[in-house]
Coordinates of C-alpha atoms and ligand atoms in Angstrom, one line a residue:
M1 CA -42.4 -34.9 -1.0
K2 CA -42.8 -34.5 -4.8
T3 CA -46.2 -33.8 -6.3
I4 CA -47.1 -34.0 -10.0
G5 CA -48.8 -31.6 -12.3
N6 CA -50.1 -28.1 -12.1
Q7 CA -52.8 -26.5 -9.9
I8 CA -56.1 -25.3 -11.4
S9 CA -58.0 -22.4 -9.9
L10 CA -61.7 -22.9 -9.5
H11 CA -64.2 -19.9 -9.7
N12 CA -64.5 -19.8 -6.0
G13 CA -60.8 -19.4 -5.5
V14 CA -60.1 -23.0 -4.4
T15 CA -57.2 -24.7 -6.2
M16 CA -57.2 -28.3 -7.3
P17 CA -54.5 -30.5 -8.9
Q18 CA -54.8 -30.8 -12.7
H19 CA -53.6 -34.4 -12.7
G20 CA -55.4 -36.9 -10.5
F21 CA -56.1 -40.5 -9.9
G22 CA -59.5 -42.3 -10.6
V23 CA -60.4 -45.4 -8.5
Y24 CA -63.4 -46.7 -10.5
K25 CA -63.4 -50.5 -10.5
I26 CA -60.8 -50.8 -7.7
T27 CA -62.9 -52.8 -5.2
D28 CA -60.3 -55.1 -3.7
P29 CA -58.8 -53.7 -0.5
A30 CA -55.3 -55.0 -1.2
E31 CA -55.4 -53.7 -4.7
M32 CA -56.6 -50.3 -3.4
E33 CA -53.8 -50.2 -0.9
T34 CA -51.1 -51.0 -3.5
A35 CA -52.5 -48.5 -6.0
I36 CA -52.9 -45.6 -3.6
H37 CA -49.5 -46.1 -2.0
K38 CA -47.9 -46.1 -5.4
A39 CA -49.9 -43.1 -6.5
L40 CA -49.0 -41.1 -3.3
G41 CA -45.4 -42.0 -3.7
T42 CA -45.4 -40.9 -7.3
G43 CA -47.0 -37.6 -6.4
Y44 CA -50.7 -37.8 -7.2
R45 CA -52.7 -35.8 -4.7
L46 CA -56.2 -35.7 -6.3
F47 CA -58.3 -38.8 -5.8
D48 CA -61.6 -39.4 -7.5
T49 CA -64.1 -41.8 -6.1
A50 CA -68.0 -42.0 -6.0
Q51 CA -70.8 -43.6 -4.1
M52 CA -71.4 -45.7 -7.2
Y53 CA -67.9 -47.3 -7.0
E54 CA -68.5 -48.8 -3.6
N55 CA -64.9 -48.1 -2.5
E56 CA -65.1 -44.8 -0.5
A57 CA -64.4 -46.7 2.7
M58 CA -61.5 -48.5 1.2
L59 CA -60.0 -45.4 -0.2
G60 CA -60.6 -43.5 3.1
E61 CA -58.8 -46.1 5.1
V62 CA -55.7 -46.1 3.0
L63 CA -55.5 -42.3 2.8
H64 CA -56.2 -42.0 6.6
N65 CA -53.3 -44.4 7.3
S66 CA -51.0 -42.5 5.0
S67 CA -48.5 -40.1 6.4
L68 CA -49.7 -37.2 4.2
P69 CA -51.3 -34.2 6.0
R70 CA -55.0 -33.9 5.0
K71 CA -54.5 -30.5 3.5
E72 CA -52.2 -31.9 0.9
L73 CA -54.9 -34.2 -0.5
F74 CA -57.8 -33.2 -2.7
I75 CA -60.6 -35.8 -2.5
T76 CA -63.6 -35.9 -4.8
S77 CA -66.8 -38.0 -4.5
K78 CA -70.1 -38.1 -6.2
I79 CA -73.7 -38.6 -5.2
N80 CA -75.1 -41.7 -6.9
N81 CA -78.1 -41.6 -9.2
G82 CA -80.4 -43.4 -6.8
N83 CA -79.4 -41.1 -4.0
Q84 CA -80.4 -37.8 -5.7
G85 CA -83.1 -35.5 -4.3
Y86 CA -82.7 -33.1 -1.4
D87 CA -82.9 -35.3 1.7
Q88 CA -81.2 -38.3 0.2
T89 CA -78.3 -36.2 -1.0
L90 CA -77.8 -34.8 2.4
F91 CA -78.2 -38.1 4.2
T92 CA -75.9 -40.1 1.9
F93 CA -73.3 -37.3 1.8
E94 CA -72.9 -37.9 5.6
E95 CA -72.4 -41.6 4.9
S96 CA -69.8 -40.9 2.3
L97 CA -67.9 -38.4 4.5
A98 CA -67.9 -41.0 7.3
D99 CA -66.7 -43.8 5.0
L100 CA -63.9 -41.5 3.7
Q101 CA -63.0 -40.7 7.3
L102 CA -63.2 -36.9 6.6
S103 CA -64.8 -33.9 8.2
Q104 CA -64.9 -32.0 4.9
L105 CA -64.8 -33.1 1.3
D106 CA -62.8 -31.1 -1.3
L107 CA -65.2 -31.6 -4.2
L108 CA -68.7 -33.1 -4.4
L109 CA -70.2 -33.9 -7.8
V110 CA -73.6 -34.8 -9.1
H111 CA -72.8 -38.1 -10.9
W112 CA -75.3 -37.8 -13.8
P113 CA -77.9 -35.2 -14.6
S114 CA -81.4 -36.2 -13.4
E115 CA -84.6 -34.8 -14.8
K116 CA -86.7 -35.7 -11.8
H117 CA -84.3 -34.4 -9.0
F118 CA -82.5 -31.7 -11.1
F119 CA -83.0 -28.7 -8.8
D120 CA -83.6 -30.5 -5.4
T121 CA -80.2 -32.2 -5.6
W122 CA -78.5 -29.0 -6.5
R123 CA -80.3 -27.2 -3.5
A124 CA -78.7 -29.8 -1.2
F125 CA -75.3 -29.2 -2.8
E126 CA -75.6 -25.5 -2.2
R127 CA -76.5 -26.1 1.4
L128 CA -73.5 -28.4 1.9
Y129 CA -71.3 -25.7 0.3
E130 CA -72.8 -22.9 2.4
E131 CA -72.2 -25.0 5.6
K132 CA -68.6 -25.6 4.5
M133 CA -69.0 -29.4 4.4
V134 CA -67.5 -29.3 0.9
R135 CA -64.9 -26.9 -0.5
G136 CA -66.4 -27.1 -3.9
I137 CA -69.5 -28.4 -5.7
G138 CA -69.9 -29.5 -9.3
V139 CA -71.5 -31.8 -11.7
C140 CA -70.6 -34.6 -14.1
N141 CA -71.9 -35.3 -17.6
Y142 CA -73.9 -32.1 -17.9
Q143 CA -74.5 -30.9 -21.4
I144 CA -74.8 -27.1 -22.2
H145 CA -78.6 -27.3 -21.9
H146 CA -78.4 -28.8 -18.4
L147 CA -76.1 -26.0 -17.3
E148 CA -78.4 -23.4 -18.9
Q149 CA -81.3 -25.0 -17.0
L150 CA -79.4 -25.0 -13.7
K151 CA -78.6 -21.3 -14.2
T152 CA -82.3 -20.4 -14.1
K153 CA -82.5 -21.2 -10.3
A154 CA -79.0 -21.8 -8.9
N155 CA -77.4 -19.5 -6.4
V156 CA -74.0 -21.0 -6.9
M157 CA -73.0 -22.5 -10.3
P158 CA -70.8 -25.6 -10.4
M159 CA -67.1 -25.1 -10.1
V160 CA -66.3 -28.2 -12.2
N161 CA -68.0 -30.3 -14.9
Q162 CA -66.5 -33.8 -15.1
I163 CA -67.1 -35.2 -18.5
E164 CA -65.8 -37.9 -20.8
I165 CA -62.9 -36.5 -22.8
H166 CA -60.1 -38.2 -24.8
P167 CA -58.8 -38.0 -28.3
Y168 CA -61.8 -39.8 -29.7
L169 CA -64.3 -37.5 -27.9
T170 CA -62.8 -34.1 -27.8
Q171 CA -66.0 -32.2 -26.8
V172 CA -64.9 -29.0 -28.4
S173 CA -68.2 -27.0 -28.1
L174 CA -68.9 -28.1 -24.5
R175 CA -65.4 -27.2 -23.5
E176 CA -65.6 -23.8 -25.1
Y177 CA -68.9 -23.2 -23.3
L178 CA -67.4 -24.3 -19.9
H179 CA -64.4 -22.0 -20.5
K180 CA -66.7 -19.0 -21.2
E181 CA -68.8 -19.8 -18.1
N182 CA -65.7 -20.2 -15.9
I183 CA -66.5 -23.8 -15.0
A184 CA -63.4 -26.0 -14.9
V185 CA -63.3 -29.0 -17.3
E186 CA -62.4 -32.4 -15.8
A187 CA -61.8 -35.4 -18.1
W188 CA -63.0 -38.8 -17.1
S189 CA -61.7 -41.9 -19.1
P190 CA -58.8 -39.7 -20.3
I191 CA -57.3 -42.6 -22.3
A192 CA -60.7 -43.9 -23.3
R193 CA -60.1 -47.0 -21.1
G194 CA -57.2 -47.9 -23.4
N195 CA -59.1 -47.5 -26.6
V196 CA -56.9 -44.7 -28.0
L197 CA -53.6 -46.4 -27.2
N198 CA -53.1 -48.2 -30.5
D199 CA -54.1 -45.3 -32.7
E200 CA -51.6 -44.9 -35.5
V201 CA -51.4 -41.1 -35.1
I202 CA -50.7 -41.4 -31.4
V203 CA -48.3 -44.3 -31.9
D204 CA -46.3 -42.1 -34.4
I205 CA -46.2 -39.1 -32.1
A206 CA -45.2 -41.3 -29.2
K207 CA -42.2 -42.7 -31.2
Q208 CA -41.1 -39.1 -32.0
H209 CA -41.0 -38.2 -28.3
Q210 CA -39.8 -41.6 -27.1
K211 CA -42.9 -41.8 -24.9
T212 CA -45.7 -44.3 -24.6
T213 CA -49.1 -43.7 -26.2
A214 CA -50.7 -43.3 -22.8
Q215 CA -48.2 -40.6 -21.9
V216 CA -48.9 -38.8 -25.2
A217 CA -52.7 -38.9 -24.6
L218 CA -52.3 -37.7 -21.0
R219 CA -49.9 -34.9 -22.1
W220 CA -52.6 -33.8 -24.6
H221 CA -54.9 -33.1 -21.6
V222 CA -52.1 -31.2 -19.7
Q223 CA -51.6 -28.9 -22.7
H224 CA -55.4 -28.3 -23.1
G225 CA -55.5 -27.2 -19.4
T226 CA -58.0 -30.0 -18.6
I227 CA -58.1 -31.6 -15.2
F228 CA -57.7 -35.4 -15.8
I229 CA -57.9 -38.5 -13.7
P230 CA -56.5 -41.7 -15.2
K231 CA -57.2 -44.9 -13.4
S232 CA -54.8 -47.8 -13.1
K233 CA -54.4 -50.6 -10.5
T234 CA -51.0 -51.4 -12.0
P235 CA -48.0 -49.8 -10.2
E236 CA -45.9 -49.5 -13.4
R237 CA -48.7 -47.8 -15.2
I238 CA -49.3 -45.5 -12.3
A239 CA -45.7 -44.3 -12.6
E240 CA -45.8 -44.2 -16.4
N241 CA -49.0 -42.0 -16.4
A242 CA -47.2 -39.5 -14.1
D243 CA -44.0 -39.3 -16.1
I244 CA -45.3 -36.7 -18.6
Y245 CA -43.7 -33.5 -17.5
N246 CA -40.4 -33.9 -19.3
F247 CA -41.6 -33.4 -22.9
E248 CA -43.9 -31.2 -24.8
L249 CA -46.3 -31.9 -27.7
T250 CA -45.8 -29.5 -30.6
T251 CA -48.7 -27.3 -31.9
E252 CA -48.8 -29.7 -34.8
D253 CA -49.0 -32.8 -32.6
M254 CA -51.8 -31.2 -30.6
A255 CA -53.7 -30.4 -33.8
K256 CA -53.2 -34.0 -35.1
I257 CA -54.6 -35.4 -31.8
D258 CA -57.5 -32.9 -31.8
G259 CA -58.3 -34.2 -35.3
L260 CA -58.9 -37.8 -34.1
N261 CA -62.3 -36.9 -32.7
K262 CA -65.0 -39.3 -33.8
D263 CA -67.6 -38.6 -31.0
Y264 CA -66.8 -42.1 -29.6
R265 CA -68.1 -42.7 -26.1
T266 CA -66.9 -45.4 -23.7
G267 CA -69.8 -44.5 -21.4
P268 CA -73.5 -43.6 -21.9
D269 CA -74.8 -40.5 -23.6
P270 CA -75.9 -38.1 -20.8
D271 CA -79.0 -37.1 -22.7
K272 CA -80.2 -40.7 -22.6
V273 CA -79.5 -41.1 -18.9
Y274 CA -81.2 -37.8 -17.9
P275 CA -84.9 -38.9 -18.2
T276 CA -84.2 -42.2 -16.5
I277 CA -82.9 -41.0 -13.1
Ligands
NAP301 N1 -68.1 -39.0 -13.7 C1 -68.3 -40.1 -14.4 O1 -69.4 -40.3 -14.9 C2 -67.2 -41.0 -14.6 C3 -67.3 -42.1 -15.5 C4 -66.2 -42.9 -15.6 C5 -65.0 -42.7 -14.9 N2 -64.9 -41.7 -14.1 C6 -63.7 -41.4 -13.3 O2 -62.6 -41.3 -14.2 C7 -61.6 -42.2 -13.9 C8 -60.8 -42.7 -15.1 O3 -61.7 -43.2 -16.1 P1 -61.7 -44.8 -16.5 O4 -61.3 -45.6 -15.3 O5 -63.1 -45.0 -17.0 O6 -60.7 -44.9 -17.7 P2 -59.2 -44.5 -18.1 O7 -58.5 -43.9 -16.9 O8 -59.3 -43.8 -19.4 O9 -58.6 -46.0 -18.3 C9 -58.4 -46.9 -17.3 C10 -58.0 -48.2 -18.0 O10 -56.8 -48.1 -18.7 C11 -55.8 -48.9 -18.2 N3 -54.6 -48.2 -18.2 C12 -54.3 -47.1 -17.4 N4 -53.0 -46.6 -17.6 C13 -52.6 -47.4 -18.7 C14 -51.3 -47.3 -19.4 N5 -50.4 -46.5 -19.1 N6 -51.2 -48.2 -20.4 C15 -52.1 -49.1 -20.7 N7 -53.3 -49.2 -20.1 C16 -53.5 -48.3 -19.0 C17 -56.3 -49.4 -16.9 O11 -55.8 -50.7 -16.6 P3 -55.3 -51.2 -15.2 O12 -56.1 -50.6 -14.1 O13 -55.5 -52.7 -15.3 O14 -53.8 -50.9 -15.1 C18 -57.8 -49.4 -17.0 O15 -58.2 -50.6 -17.6 C19 -62.3 -43.3 -13.2 O16 -61.5 -44.2 -12.4 C20 -63.3 -42.5 -12.4 O17 -62.7 -42.0 -11.2 C21 -66.0 -40.8 -13.9

């Protein structure tokens, strides 16, 4: 069966697909079934959910009923903000695992940095990793200072930091730091929830390559070596977003897209969330 994209090696030796599928906001079982069947058939193998999305059970059911062997799938979930802390993380992780119908998760992420539970949550993550309940542990929305703080006490550093990245939020300094620290970069909202799709520069590049603007934006992630997880509930778009391995952006195209940064966030600023959790 065909699969899309490259594999990325994490610092613990585990490999994960670079090109995945996000399921945020898919909360209708029929919609989930249609989307996941289409995604599996198109070659997506990395699926990104979270306790916050309230769809782990729905995703678990569809994947469980699919004909794909478990080892071909890479499943990520995230501990919700209200579930942080040592005991709550361990307890709710078990619930997530049961909902997903799994005995081991591929990647568990802290959803947002929390000032109050900062080290306790991570201690629980290290325990789950040590006990091989998860093949990898990581964080989301961590800034450089959060990772420097984590370093002061962590036994195992995150394998992945999942952050908002798209042509309007290129995160150059954070990406450089993560590269230096050997933490894989994963982009959420890789097309800025559609906000970059009418950009004139991207429209122009898309015309030159006879591709759509979504395909150009996603190809930009491929060529940056970033893991990325576009979401769509629409079968045609699920296929469109995967059809990006038959063209290449030139160095000039890449530089033009890099130049679109305007520090525009579709989601909250992690530094504003941090003191509130
Ligand atoms: N860690 C975090 O804090 C965090 C935060 C946000 C998201 N995430 C993860 O990242 C994933 C992706 O981010 P996202 O869902 O926020 O944004 P996104 O993937 O950038 O954009 C999704 C939106 O774009 C539309 N779309 C998808 N492909 C398209 C195409 N080819 N042409 C036109 N429109 C298209 C989708 O519409 P339809 O569905 O209607 O087709 C949907 O409205 C999420 O699903 C989630 O797994 C993580």
